[in-house]
Amino acid sequence: HSLLETLERPEWVFGNFVVVDVGASAFILLGHLRHGSIAVAPGQLVSAGDRIGECGNSGNAQIPHLHLQVMDRSDPTHPEVRGVPGLLMDYVAFSEPDERERSPAPTRRVEAGDPLQGSVIAPGGGDVPGPGG
């Protein structure tokens, strides 16, 4: 698709996506959600921990992942949309295990910050899970 066509049709880029209004003129786009997995409806109130959808590879994605974009408008195609700084809070990060050591993936609790590239994260709020769960 051409760049102009892509900008007019965000589903070509983001695939199945949901935009959440978090207040203070900030919106979070969650993209590349698995087809058929979106669990919310337009206008529905959501809270931290609510299931919104499942990670997938819809849109312009080769492998399943979550595209998370914080922006100042609800419409990612608006010509004046701008990114807004965001901060992930209270999560557990699972890093890739060292293949030479054959040990489980190291885990660490993060109060606030960005995950390292290649990490898998899960919501915090409890004990850090051990190997296998």
CSV table of N, CA, C and O in Angstrom, one decimal:
chain,number,residue,atom,x,y,z
A,1,HIS,N,0.8,-1.2,0.0
A,1,HIS,CA,0.0,0.0,0.0
A,1,HIS,C,0.9,1.2,0.0
A,1,HIS,O,2.0,1.3,0.5
A,2,SER,N,0.4,2.3,-0.6
A,2,SER,CA,1.1,3.6,-0.6
A,2,SER,C,1.0,4.2,0.8
A,2,SER,O,0.2,3.8,1.6
A,3,LEU,N,1.9,5.1,1.1
A,3,LEU,CA,2.0,5.8,2.4
A,3,LEU,C,0.6,6.5,2.7
A,3,LEU,O,0.1,6.4,3.7
A,4,LEU,N,0.1,7.2,1.7
A,4,LEU,CA,-1.2,7.9,1.9
A,4,LEU,C,-2.3,6.9,2.1
A,4,LEU,O,-3.1,7.2,3.0
A,5,GLU,N,-2.4,5.8,1.4
A,5,GLU,CA,-3.4,4.8,1.7
A,5,GLU,C,-3.3,4.3,3.1
A,5,GLU,O,-4.2,4.1,3.8
A,6,THR,N,-2.0,4.0,3.5
A,6,THR,CA,-1.8,3.4,4.8
A,6,THR,C,-2.2,4.4,5.9
A,6,THR,O,-2.8,4.0,6.9
A,7,LEU,N,-1.9,5.7,5.8
A,7,LEU,CA,-2.3,6.7,6.8
A,7,LEU,C,-3.9,6.8,6.9
A,7,LEU,O,-4.4,7.1,7.9
A,8,GLU,N,-4.6,6.6,5.8
A,8,GLU,CA,-6.0,6.7,5.8
A,8,GLU,C,-6.6,5.4,6.4
A,8,GLU,O,-7.8,5.4,6.8
A,9,ARG,N,-5.9,4.3,6.4
A,9,ARG,CA,-6.5,3.0,6.9
A,9,ARG,C,-5.5,2.5,8.0
A,9,ARG,O,-4.7,1.6,7.7
A,10,PRO,N,-5.7,2.9,9.2
A,10,PRO,CA,-4.7,2.4,10.3
A,10,PRO,C,-4.7,0.9,10.5
A,10,PRO,O,-3.8,0.4,11.0
A,11,GLU,N,-5.8,0.2,10.1
A,11,GLU,CA,-5.9,-1.2,10.3
A,11,GLU,C,-4.8,-1.9,9.5
A,11,GLU,O,-4.4,-3.0,9.8
A,12,TRP,N,-4.4,-1.3,8.4
A,12,TRP,CA,-3.4,-1.9,7.5
A,12,TRP,C,-2.0,-1.9,8.3
A,12,TRP,O,-1.2,-2.8,8.1
A,13,VAL,N,-1.8,-0.9,9.2
A,13,VAL,CA,-0.6,-0.9,10.0
A,13,VAL,C,-0.8,-1.6,11.3
A,13,VAL,O,-0.1,-2.5,11.6
A,14,PHE,N,-1.8,-1.2,12.0
A,14,PHE,CA,-2.0,-1.7,13.4
A,14,PHE,C,-2.8,-3.0,13.5
A,14,PHE,O,-2.9,-3.6,14.5
A,15,GLY,N,-3.5,-3.4,12.4
A,15,GLY,CA,-4.4,-4.5,12.4
A,15,GLY,C,-5.5,-4.3,13.3
A,15,GLY,O,-6.1,-3.2,13.3
A,16,ASN,N,-5.9,-5.3,14.1
A,16,ASN,CA,-7.0,-5.1,15.1
A,16,ASN,C,-6.4,-4.3,16.2
A,16,ASN,O,-5.4,-4.6,16.8
A,17,PHE,N,-7.1,-3.1,16.5
A,17,PHE,CA,-6.5,-2.3,17.5
A,17,PHE,C,-7.7,-1.7,18.4
A,17,PHE,O,-8.8,-1.6,17.9
A,18,VAL,N,-7.3,-1.3,19.6
A,18,VAL,CA,-8.2,-0.6,20.5
A,18,VAL,C,-7.5,0.7,21.0
A,18,VAL,O,-6.3,0.7,21.2
A,19,VAL,N,-8.3,1.7,21.1
A,19,VAL,CA,-7.8,3.0,21.7
A,19,VAL,C,-8.5,3.2,23.0
A,19,VAL,O,-9.7,3.2,23.1
A,20,VAL,N,-7.7,3.4,24.0
A,20,VAL,CA,-8.2,3.6,25.4
A,20,VAL,C,-8.0,5.1,25.8
A,20,VAL,O,-6.8,5.6,25.7
A,21,ASP,N,-9.0,5.8,26.2
A,21,ASP,CA,-8.9,7.2,26.7
A,21,ASP,C,-8.5,7.1,28.2
A,21,ASP,O,-9.3,6.6,29.0
A,22,VAL,N,-7.3,7.5,28.5
A,22,VAL,CA,-6.8,7.4,29.9
A,22,VAL,C,-6.9,8.8,30.6
A,22,VAL,O,-6.5,8.9,31.7
A,23,GLY,N,-7.6,9.8,30.0
A,23,GLY,CA,-7.8,11.1,30.6
A,23,GLY,C,-6.6,12.0,30.4
A,23,GLY,O,-5.5,11.6,29.8
A,24,ALA,N,-6.7,13.2,30.8
A,24,ALA,CA,-5.6,14.2,30.6
A,24,ALA,C,-5.2,14.3,29.2
A,24,ALA,O,-4.0,14.5,28.9
A,25,SER,N,-6.1,14.2,28.2
A,25,SER,CA,-5.8,14.3,26.8
A,25,SER,C,-4.7,13.3,26.4
A,25,SER,O,-3.9,13.6,25.5
A,26,ALA,N,-4.8,12.1,26.9
A,26,ALA,CA,-3.9,11.0,26.5
A,26,ALA,C,-4.7,9.8,26.1
A,26,ALA,O,-5.7,9.5,26.8
A,27,PHE,N,-4.3,9.1,25.1
A,27,PHE,CA,-4.9,7.9,24.6
A,27,PHE,C,-3.9,6.9,24.3
A,27,PHE,O,-2.8,7.2,23.9
A,28,ILE,N,-4.2,5.6,24.6
A,28,ILE,CA,-3.3,4.5,24.4
A,28,ILE,C,-3.9,3.6,23.3
A,28,ILE,O,-5.0,3.1,23.4
A,29,LEU,N,-3.1,3.4,22.2
A,29,LEU,CA,-3.5,2.5,21.2
A,29,LEU,C,-2.8,1.2,21.4
A,29,LEU,O,-1.6,1.1,21.7
A,30,LEU,N,-3.5,0.1,21.4
A,30,LEU,CA,-3.0,-1.3,21.6
A,30,LEU,C,-3.3,-1.9,20.2
A,30,LEU,O,-4.4,-2.2,19.8
A,31,GLY,N,-2.2,-2.2,19.5
A,31,GLY,CA,-2.3,-2.8,18.2
A,31,GLY,C,-1.8,-4.1,17.9
A,31,GLY,O,-1.1,-4.7,18.8
A,32,HIS,N,-2.1,-4.7,16.8
A,32,HIS,CA,-1.7,-6.0,16.3
A,32,HIS,C,-2.4,-7.1,17.1
A,32,HIS,O,-1.9,-8.2,17.3
A,33,LEU,N,-3.6,-6.8,17.7
A,33,LEU,CA,-4.3,-7.8,18.5
A,33,LEU,C,-4.8,-8.9,17.6
A,33,LEU,O,-5.1,-8.7,16.4
A,34,ARG,N,-4.8,-10.1,18.2
A,34,ARG,CA,-5.3,-11.3,17.5
A,34,ARG,C,-6.7,-11.2,17.0
A,34,ARG,O,-7.5,-10.7,17.7
A,35,HIS,N,-6.9,-11.6,15.7
A,35,HIS,CA,-8.3,-11.5,15.2
A,35,HIS,C,-9.3,-12.2,16.1
A,35,HIS,O,-9.0,-13.3,16.6
A,36,GLY,N,-10.4,-11.6,16.4
A,36,GLY,CA,-11.4,-12.2,17.2
A,36,GLY,C,-11.2,-12.1,18.7
A,36,GLY,O,-12.0,-12.6,19.5
A,37,SER,N,-10.1,-11.5,19.1
A,37,SER,CA,-9.8,-11.5,20.6
A,37,SER,C,-10.2,-10.2,21.3
A,37,SER,O,-10.1,-10.2,22.5
A,38,ILE,N,-10.6,-9.2,20.6
A,38,ILE,CA,-11.0,-7.9,21.3
A,38,ILE,C,-12.2,-8.2,22.2
A,38,ILE,O,-13.2,-8.7,21.8
A,39,ALA,N,-12.0,-7.9,23.5
A,39,ALA,CA,-13.0,-8.2,24.5
A,39,ALA,C,-13.7,-7.0,25.1
A,39,ALA,O,-14.4,-7.1,26.1
A,40,VAL,N,-13.6,-5.8,24.4
A,40,VAL,CA,-14.2,-4.6,24.9
A,40,VAL,C,-15.1,-4.0,23.8
A,40,VAL,O,-14.8,-4.3,22.6
A,41,ALA,N,-16.0,-3.1,24.1
A,41,ALA,CA,-16.8,-2.5,23.1
A,41,ALA,C,-16.6,-1.0,23.2
A,41,ALA,O,-16.2,-0.4,24.2
A,42,PRO,N,-16.9,-0.3,22.1
A,42,PRO,CA,-16.7,1.2,22.1
A,42,PRO,C,-17.5,1.8,23.3
A,42,PRO,O,-18.6,1.5,23.5
A,43,GLY,N,-16.8,2.7,24.0
A,43,GLY,CA,-17.4,3.4,25.1
A,43,GLY,C,-17.4,2.7,26.4
A,43,GLY,O,-17.7,3.3,27.5
A,44,GLN,N,-16.9,1.4,26.4
A,44,GLN,CA,-16.9,0.7,27.6
A,44,GLN,C,-15.8,1.2,28.6
A,44,GLN,O,-14.7,1.5,28.1
A,45,LEU,N,-16.1,1.3,29.9
A,45,LEU,CA,-15.1,1.7,30.9
A,45,LEU,C,-14.2,0.5,31.2
A,45,LEU,O,-14.7,-0.7,31.3
A,46,VAL,N,-12.9,0.7,31.2
A,46,VAL,CA,-12.0,-0.4,31.6
A,46,VAL,C,-11.1,0.1,32.7
A,46,VAL,O,-10.9,1.3,32.9
A,47,SER,N,-10.6,-0.9,33.5
A,47,SER,CA,-9.7,-0.6,34.6
A,47,SER,C,-8.4,-1.4,34.4
A,47,SER,O,-8.4,-2.4,33.7
A,48,ALA,N,-7.4,-1.0,35.2
A,48,ALA,CA,-6.2,-1.8,35.2
A,48,ALA,C,-6.5,-3.2,35.5
A,48,ALA,O,-7.2,-3.6,36.4
A,49,GLY,N,-5.9,-4.1,34.6
A,49,GLY,CA,-6.1,-5.5,34.8
A,49,GLY,C,-7.2,-6.1,34.0
A,49,GLY,O,-7.3,-7.3,33.9
A,50,ASP,N,-8.1,-5.3,33.4
A,50,ASP,CA,-9.2,-5.8,32.5
A,50,ASP,C,-8.6,-6.4,31.3
A,50,ASP,O,-7.6,-5.8,30.7
A,51,ARG,N,-9.2,-7.4,30.8
A,51,ARG,CA,-8.7,-8.0,29.5
A,51,ARG,C,-9.3,-7.2,28.4
A,51,ARG,O,-10.5,-7.0,28.3
A,52,ILE,N,-8.4,-6.7,27.5
A,52,ILE,CA,-8.8,-5.9,26.3
A,52,ILE,C,-8.8,-6.7,25.1
A,52,ILE,O,-9.6,-6.6,24.2
A,53,GLY,N,-7.7,-7.5,24.9
A,53,GLY,CA,-7.6,-8.4,23.7
A,53,GLY,C,-6.3,-9.2,23.9
A,53,GLY,O,-5.7,-9.2,25.0
A,54,GLU,N,-6.0,-10.0,22.9
A,54,GLU,CA,-4.9,-10.9,23.0
A,54,GLU,C,-3.8,-10.5,21.9
A,54,GLU,O,-4.1,-10.0,20.8
A,55,CYS,N,-2.6,-10.6,22.3
A,55,CYS,CA,-1.4,-10.3,21.5
A,55,CYS,C,-1.6,-11.1,20.2
A,55,CYS,O,-2.0,-12.3,20.2
A,56,GLY,N,-1.3,-10.5,19.1
A,56,GLY,CA,-1.4,-11.2,17.8
A,56,GLY,C,-0.4,-10.6,16.8
A,56,GLY,O,0.6,-9.9,17.1
A,57,ASN,N,-0.7,-10.9,15.5
A,57,ASN,CA,0.1,-10.3,14.4
A,57,ASN,C,-0.7,-9.8,13.3
A,57,ASN,O,-0.4,-9.9,12.1
A,58,SER,N,-1.9,-9.2,13.6
A,58,SER,CA,-2.7,-8.6,12.6
A,58,SER,C,-2.1,-7.3,12.1
A,58,SER,O,-1.2,-6.7,12.8
A,59,GLY,N,-2.5,-6.9,10.9
A,59,GLY,CA,-1.9,-5.7,10.4
A,59,GLY,C,-0.6,-5.9,9.8
A,59,GLY,O,-0.3,-7.0,9.3
A,60,ASN,N,0.3,-4.9,9.9
A,60,ASN,CA,1.6,-5.0,9.3
A,60,ASN,C,2.6,-5.6,10.3
A,60,ASN,O,3.4,-4.9,10.9
A,61,ALA,N,2.5,-6.9,10.6
A,61,ALA,CA,3.3,-7.6,11.6
A,61,ALA,C,3.6,-9.0,11.2
A,61,ALA,O,2.7,-9.7,10.7
A,62,GLN,N,4.8,-9.4,11.3
A,62,GLN,CA,5.2,-10.7,10.9
A,62,GLN,C,5.1,-11.7,12.1
A,62,GLN,O,4.8,-12.9,11.9
A,63,ILE,N,5.4,-11.2,13.3
A,63,ILE,CA,5.3,-12.1,14.5
A,63,ILE,C,4.4,-11.5,15.5
A,63,ILE,O,4.2,-10.3,15.5
A,64,PRO,N,3.8,-12.3,16.3
A,64,PRO,CA,2.9,-11.7,17.4
A,64,PRO,C,3.7,-10.8,18.3
A,64,PRO,O,4.7,-11.1,18.8
A,65,HIS,N,3.1,-9.6,18.5
A,65,HIS,CA,3.6,-8.7,19.5
A,65,HIS,C,2.5,-7.7,19.8
A,65,HIS,O,1.5,-7.6,19.1
A,66,LEU,N,2.7,-6.9,20.8
A,66,LEU,CA,1.8,-5.8,21.1
A,66,LEU,C,2.4,-4.5,20.8
A,66,LEU,O,3.5,-4.2,21.2
A,67,HIS,N,1.7,-3.7,20.0
A,67,HIS,CA,2.2,-2.3,19.7
A,67,HIS,C,1.4,-1.4,20.7
A,67,HIS,O,0.2,-1.4,20.7
A,68,LEU,N,2.1,-0.7,21.5
A,68,LEU,CA,1.6,0.2,22.5
A,68,LEU,C,2.0,1.6,22.1
A,68,LEU,O,3.2,1.9,22.0
A,69,GLN,N,1.1,2.5,21.9
A,69,GLN,CA,1.4,3.8,21.4
A,69,GLN,C,0.6,4.8,22.3
A,69,GLN,O,-0.7,4.7,22.3
A,70,VAL,N,1.2,5.7,22.9
A,70,VAL,CA,0.5,6.8,23.7
A,70,VAL,C,0.5,8.0,22.9
A,70,VAL,O,1.5,8.4,22.3
A,71,MET,N,-0.7,8.6,22.7
A,71,MET,CA,-0.8,9.8,21.8
A,71,MET,C,-1.8,10.8,22.4
A,71,MET,O,-2.5,10.5,23.3
A,72,ASP,N,-1.8,12.0,21.7
A,72,ASP,CA,-2.6,13.1,22.3
A,72,ASP,C,-4.0,13.2,21.6
A,72,ASP,O,-4.8,14.1,21.9
A,73,ARG,N,-4.4,12.2,20.8
A,73,ARG,CA,-5.7,12.2,20.1
A,73,ARG,C,-6.2,10.7,20.0
A,73,ARG,O,-5.4,9.8,20.0
A,74,SER,N,-7.5,10.6,19.9
A,74,SER,CA,-8.0,9.2,19.9
A,74,SER,C,-7.9,8.6,18.5
A,74,SER,O,-7.9,7.4,18.3
A,75,ASP,N,-7.6,9.4,17.5
A,75,ASP,CA,-7.6,9.0,16.1
A,75,ASP,C,-6.1,9.0,15.6
A,75,ASP,O,-5.5,10.0,15.4
A,76,PRO,N,-5.5,7.8,15.4
A,76,PRO,CA,-4.1,7.7,15.0
A,76,PRO,C,-3.9,8.3,13.6
A,76,PRO,O,-2.7,8.5,13.3
A,77,THR,N,-4.9,8.5,12.8
A,77,THR,CA,-4.8,9.0,11.5
A,77,THR,C,-4.9,10.6,11.4
A,77,THR,O,-4.7,11.2,10.4
A,78,HIS,N,-5.2,11.2,12.6
A,78,HIS,CA,-5.4,12.6,12.6
A,78,HIS,C,-4.1,13.3,12.2
A,78,HIS,O,-3.0,12.9,12.7
A,79,PRO,N,-4.1,14.3,11.3
A,79,PRO,CA,-2.8,14.8,10.8
A,79,PRO,C,-2.0,15.5,11.9
A,79,PRO,O,-0.8,15.7,11.7
A,80,GLU,N,-2.6,15.9,13.0
A,80,GLU,CA,-1.9,16.6,14.1
A,80,GLU,C,-1.6,15.7,15.3
A,80,GLU,O,-1.2,16.2,16.3
A,81,VAL,N,-1.9,14.4,15.1
A,81,VAL,CA,-1.6,13.5,16.3
A,81,VAL,C,-0.2,13.5,16.6
A,81,VAL,O,0.7,13.5,15.8
A,82,ARG,N,0.1,13.5,17.9
A,82,ARG,CA,1.5,13.5,18.4
A,82,ARG,C,1.7,12.4,19.5
A,82,ARG,O,0.7,12.1,20.2
A,83,GLY,N,2.8,11.9,19.6
A,83,GLY,CA,3.1,11.0,20.7
A,83,GLY,C,3.2,11.7,22.0
A,83,GLY,O,3.6,12.9,22.1
A,84,VAL,N,2.9,11.0,23.1
A,84,VAL,CA,2.9,11.5,24.5
A,84,VAL,C,3.8,10.5,25.3
A,84,VAL,O,3.7,9.3,25.1
A,85,PRO,N,4.7,11.1,26.1
A,85,PRO,CA,5.5,10.2,27.0
A,85,PRO,C,4.6,9.3,27.8
A,85,PRO,O,3.6,9.7,28.4
A,86,GLY,N,4.9,8.0,28.0
A,86,GLY,CA,4.2,7.1,28.8
A,86,GLY,C,5.1,6.4,29.7
A,86,GLY,O,6.4,6.4,29.5
A,87,LEU,N,4.6,5.7,30.7
A,87,LEU,CA,5.4,5.0,31.7
A,87,LEU,C,4.6,3.8,32.1
A,87,LEU,O,3.5,3.8,32.6
A,88,LEU,N,5.3,2.6,31.9
A,88,LEU,CA,4.7,1.3,32.4
A,88,LEU,C,5.0,1.2,33.9
A,88,LEU,O,6.1,1.5,34.3
A,89,MET,N,4.0,0.8,34.6
A,89,MET,CA,4.1,0.6,36.1
A,89,MET,C,3.7,-0.7,36.6
A,89,MET,O,2.8,-1.3,36.0
A,90,ASP,N,4.4,-1.2,37.6
A,90,ASP,CA,4.0,-2.4,38.4
A,90,ASP,C,3.9,-3.6,37.4
A,90,ASP,O,2.8,-4.1,37.2
A,91,TYR,N,5.0,-4.1,36.9
A,91,TYR,CA,5.0,-5.3,36.1
A,91,TYR,C,6.2,-6.2,36.4
A,91,TYR,O,7.1,-5.8,37.1
A,92,VAL,N,6.1,-7.4,36.0
A,92,VAL,CA,7.2,-8.4,36.1
A,92,VAL,C,7.8,-8.6,34.7
A,92,VAL,O,7.0,-8.8,33.8
A,93,ALA,N,9.1,-8.5,34.6
A,93,ALA,CA,9.8,-8.7,33.4
A,93,ALA,C,10.5,-10.0,33.4
A,93,ALA,O,11.2,-10.4,34.3
A,94,PHE,N,10.3,-10.8,32.3
A,94,PHE,CA,10.9,-12.1,32.1
A,94,PHE,C,11.9,-11.9,31.0
A,94,PHE,O,11.5,-11.6,29.8
A,95,SER,N,13.2,-12.0,31.2
A,95,SER,CA,14.2,-11.8,30.2
A,95,SER,C,14.6,-13.2,29.6
A,95,SER,O,14.3,-14.2,30.2
A,96,GLU,N,15.2,-13.1,28.5
A,96,GLU,CA,15.6,-14.4,27.8
A,96,GLU,C,16.6,-15.1,28.7
A,96,GLU,O,17.6,-14.5,29.2
A,97,PRO,N,16.5,-16.4,28.9
A,97,PRO,CA,17.5,-17.1,29.7
A,97,PRO,C,18.8,-17.2,28.9
A,97,PRO,O,18.8,-17.2,27.7
A,98,ASP,N,19.8,-17.4,29.7
A,98,ASP,CA,21.2,-17.6,29.1
A,98,ASP,C,21.2,-19.1,28.6
A,98,ASP,O,21.1,-20.0,29.3
A,99,GLU,N,21.3,-19.2,27.2
A,99,GLU,CA,21.3,-20.6,26.7
A,99,GLU,C,22.4,-21.5,27.2
A,99,GLU,O,22.3,-22.7,27.3
A,100,ARG,N,23.6,-20.9,27.6
A,100,ARG,CA,24.7,-21.7,28.0
A,100,ARG,C,24.4,-22.3,29.4
A,100,ARG,O,25.0,-23.3,29.8
A,101,GLU,N,23.6,-21.6,30.2
A,101,GLU,CA,23.4,-22.0,31.6
A,101,GLU,C,22.2,-22.9,31.8
A,101,GLU,O,22.1,-23.5,32.9
A,102,ARG,N,21.3,-23.0,30.8
A,102,ARG,CA,20.1,-23.8,30.9
A,102,ARG,C,19.3,-23.5,32.2
A,102,ARG,O,18.8,-24.4,32.8
A,103,SER,N,19.3,-22.3,32.6
A,103,SER,CA,18.6,-21.9,33.8
A,103,SER,C,17.3,-21.2,33.3
A,103,SER,O,17.2,-20.8,32.2
A,104,PRO,N,16.3,-21.1,34.2
A,104,PRO,CA,15.0,-20.5,33.9
A,104,PRO,C,15.3,-19.0,33.6
A,104,PRO,O,16.3,-18.4,34.0
A,105,ALA,N,14.3,-18.4,32.8
A,105,ALA,CA,14.4,-17.0,32.5
A,105,ALA,C,14.5,-16.2,33.8
A,105,ALA,O,13.6,-16.4,34.7
A,106,PRO,N,15.4,-15.2,33.9
A,106,PRO,CA,15.4,-14.4,35.0
A,106,PRO,C,14.2,-13.5,35.1
A,106,PRO,O,13.7,-13.0,34.1
A,107,THR,N,13.7,-13.3,36.3
A,107,THR,CA,12.5,-12.4,36.5
A,107,THR,C,12.9,-11.2,37.4
A,107,THR,O,13.8,-11.4,38.2
A,108,ARG,N,12.3,-10.1,37.2
A,108,ARG,CA,12.5,-9.0,38.1
A,108,ARG,C,11.2,-8.2,38.1
A,108,ARG,O,10.5,-8.0,37.1
A,109,ARG,N,10.9,-7.6,39.3
A,109,ARG,CA,9.8,-6.8,39.5
A,109,ARG,C,10.2,-5.4,39.2
A,109,ARG,O,11.2,-4.9,39.5
A,110,VAL,N,9.3,-4.7,38.4
A,110,VAL,CA,9.6,-3.3,38.0
A,110,VAL,C,8.5,-2.4,38.5
A,110,VAL,O,7.3,-2.6,38.2
A,111,GLU,N,8.8,-1.4,39.3
A,111,GLU,CA,7.8,-0.5,39.8
A,111,GLU,C,7.4,0.5,38.7
A,111,GLU,O,6.2,0.8,38.6
A,112,ALA,N,8.4,1.0,37.9
A,112,ALA,CA,8.1,1.9,36.8
A,112,ALA,C,9.2,2.0,35.9
A,112,ALA,O,10.4,1.9,36.3
A,113,GLY,N,8.9,2.0,34.6
A,113,GLY,CA,10.0,2.1,33.6
A,113,GLY,C,9.7,1.3,32.3
A,113,GLY,O,8.6,0.6,32.2
A,114,ASP,N,10.5,1.3,31.4
A,114,ASP,CA,10.4,0.6,30.1
A,114,ASP,C,11.0,-0.7,30.2
A,114,ASP,O,12.1,-0.9,30.7
A,115,PRO,N,10.3,-1.7,29.6
A,115,PRO,CA,10.9,-3.1,29.6
A,115,PRO,C,12.1,-3.1,28.6
A,115,PRO,O,12.1,-2.3,27.6
A,116,LEU,N,13.1,-3.9,28.9
A,116,LEU,CA,14.2,-4.1,28.0
A,116,LEU,C,13.7,-4.8,26.7
A,116,LEU,O,12.8,-5.6,26.8
A,117,GLN,N,14.3,-4.5,25.6
A,117,GLN,CA,13.9,-5.1,24.3
A,117,GLN,C,14.1,-6.6,24.5
A,117,GLN,O,15.1,-7.1,25.0
A,118,GLY,N,13.1,-7.4,24.0
A,118,GLY,CA,13.1,-8.8,24.1
A,118,GLY,C,12.5,-9.4,25.3
A,118,GLY,O,12.4,-10.6,25.4
A,119,SER,N,12.2,-8.6,26.3
A,119,SER,CA,11.5,-9.0,27.5
A,119,SER,C,10.1,-9.4,27.3
A,119,SER,O,9.4,-8.8,26.4
A,120,VAL,N,9.6,-10.3,28.0
A,120,VAL,CA,8.1,-10.6,28.1
A,120,VAL,C,7.7,-10.0,29.4
A,120,VAL,O,8.4,-10.2,30.5
A,121,ILE,N,6.6,-9.3,29.5
A,121,ILE,CA,6.1,-8.8,30.7
A,121,ILE,C,4.7,-9.3,31.1
A,121,ILE,O,4.0,-9.7,30.3
A,122,ALA,N,4.5,-9.3,32.4
A,122,ALA,CA,3.2,-9.7,32.9
A,122,ALA,C,2.8,-8.6,34.0
A,122,ALA,O,3.7,-8.0,34.6
A,123,PRO,N,1.5,-8.5,34.3
A,123,PRO,CA,1.1,-7.5,35.3
A,123,PRO,C,1.7,-7.9,36.7
A,123,PRO,O,1.9,-9.1,37.0
A,124,GLY,N,2.0,-6.9,37.4
A,124,GLY,CA,2.5,-7.1,38.8
A,124,GLY,C,1.4,-7.3,39.7
A,124,GLY,O,0.3,-7.9,39.3
A,125,GLY,N,1.5,-6.9,41.0
A,125,GLY,CA,0.4,-6.9,41.9
A,125,GLY,C,0.4,-8.2,42.8
A,125,GLY,O,-0.5,-8.3,43.6
A,126,GLY,N,1.4,-9.0,42.7
A,126,GLY,CA,1.5,-10.2,43.5
A,126,GLY,C,3.0,-10.6,43.6
A,126,GLY,O,3.9,-9.8,43.3
A,127,ASP,N,3.2,-11.8,44.1
A,127,ASP,CA,4.5,-12.3,44.2
A,127,ASP,C,5.1,-12.5,42.8
A,127,ASP,O,4.4,-12.8,41.9
A,128,VAL,N,6.4,-12.3,42.6
A,128,VAL,CA,7.0,-12.6,41.4
A,128,VAL,C,7.0,-14.1,41.2
A,128,VAL,O,7.5,-14.9,42.0
A,129,PRO,N,6.4,-14.6,40.0
A,129,PRO,CA,6.3,-16.1,39.9
A,129,PRO,C,7.7,-16.7,39.7
A,129,PRO,O,8.6,-16.1,39.2
A,130,GLY,N,7.8,-17.9,40.1
A,130,GLY,CA,9.0,-18.7,40.0
A,130,GLY,C,9.0,-19.4,38.7
A,130,GLY,O,8.1,-19.3,37.9
A,131,PRO,N,10.0,-20.3,38.5
A,131,PRO,CA,10.1,-21.1,37.2
A,131,PRO,C,8.8,-21.9,37.0
A,131,PRO,O,8.3,-22.5,37.9
A,132,GLY,N,8.3,-21.8,35.8
A,132,GLY,CA,7.1,-22.6,35.4
A,132,GLY,C,5.8,-22.0,35.8
A,132,GLY,O,4.8,-22.6,35.7
A,133,GLY,N,5.8,-20.8,36.3
A,133,GLY,CA,4.5,-20.2,36.6
A,133,GLY,C,4.6,-19.1,37.5
A,133,GLY,O,3.7,-18.4,37.9
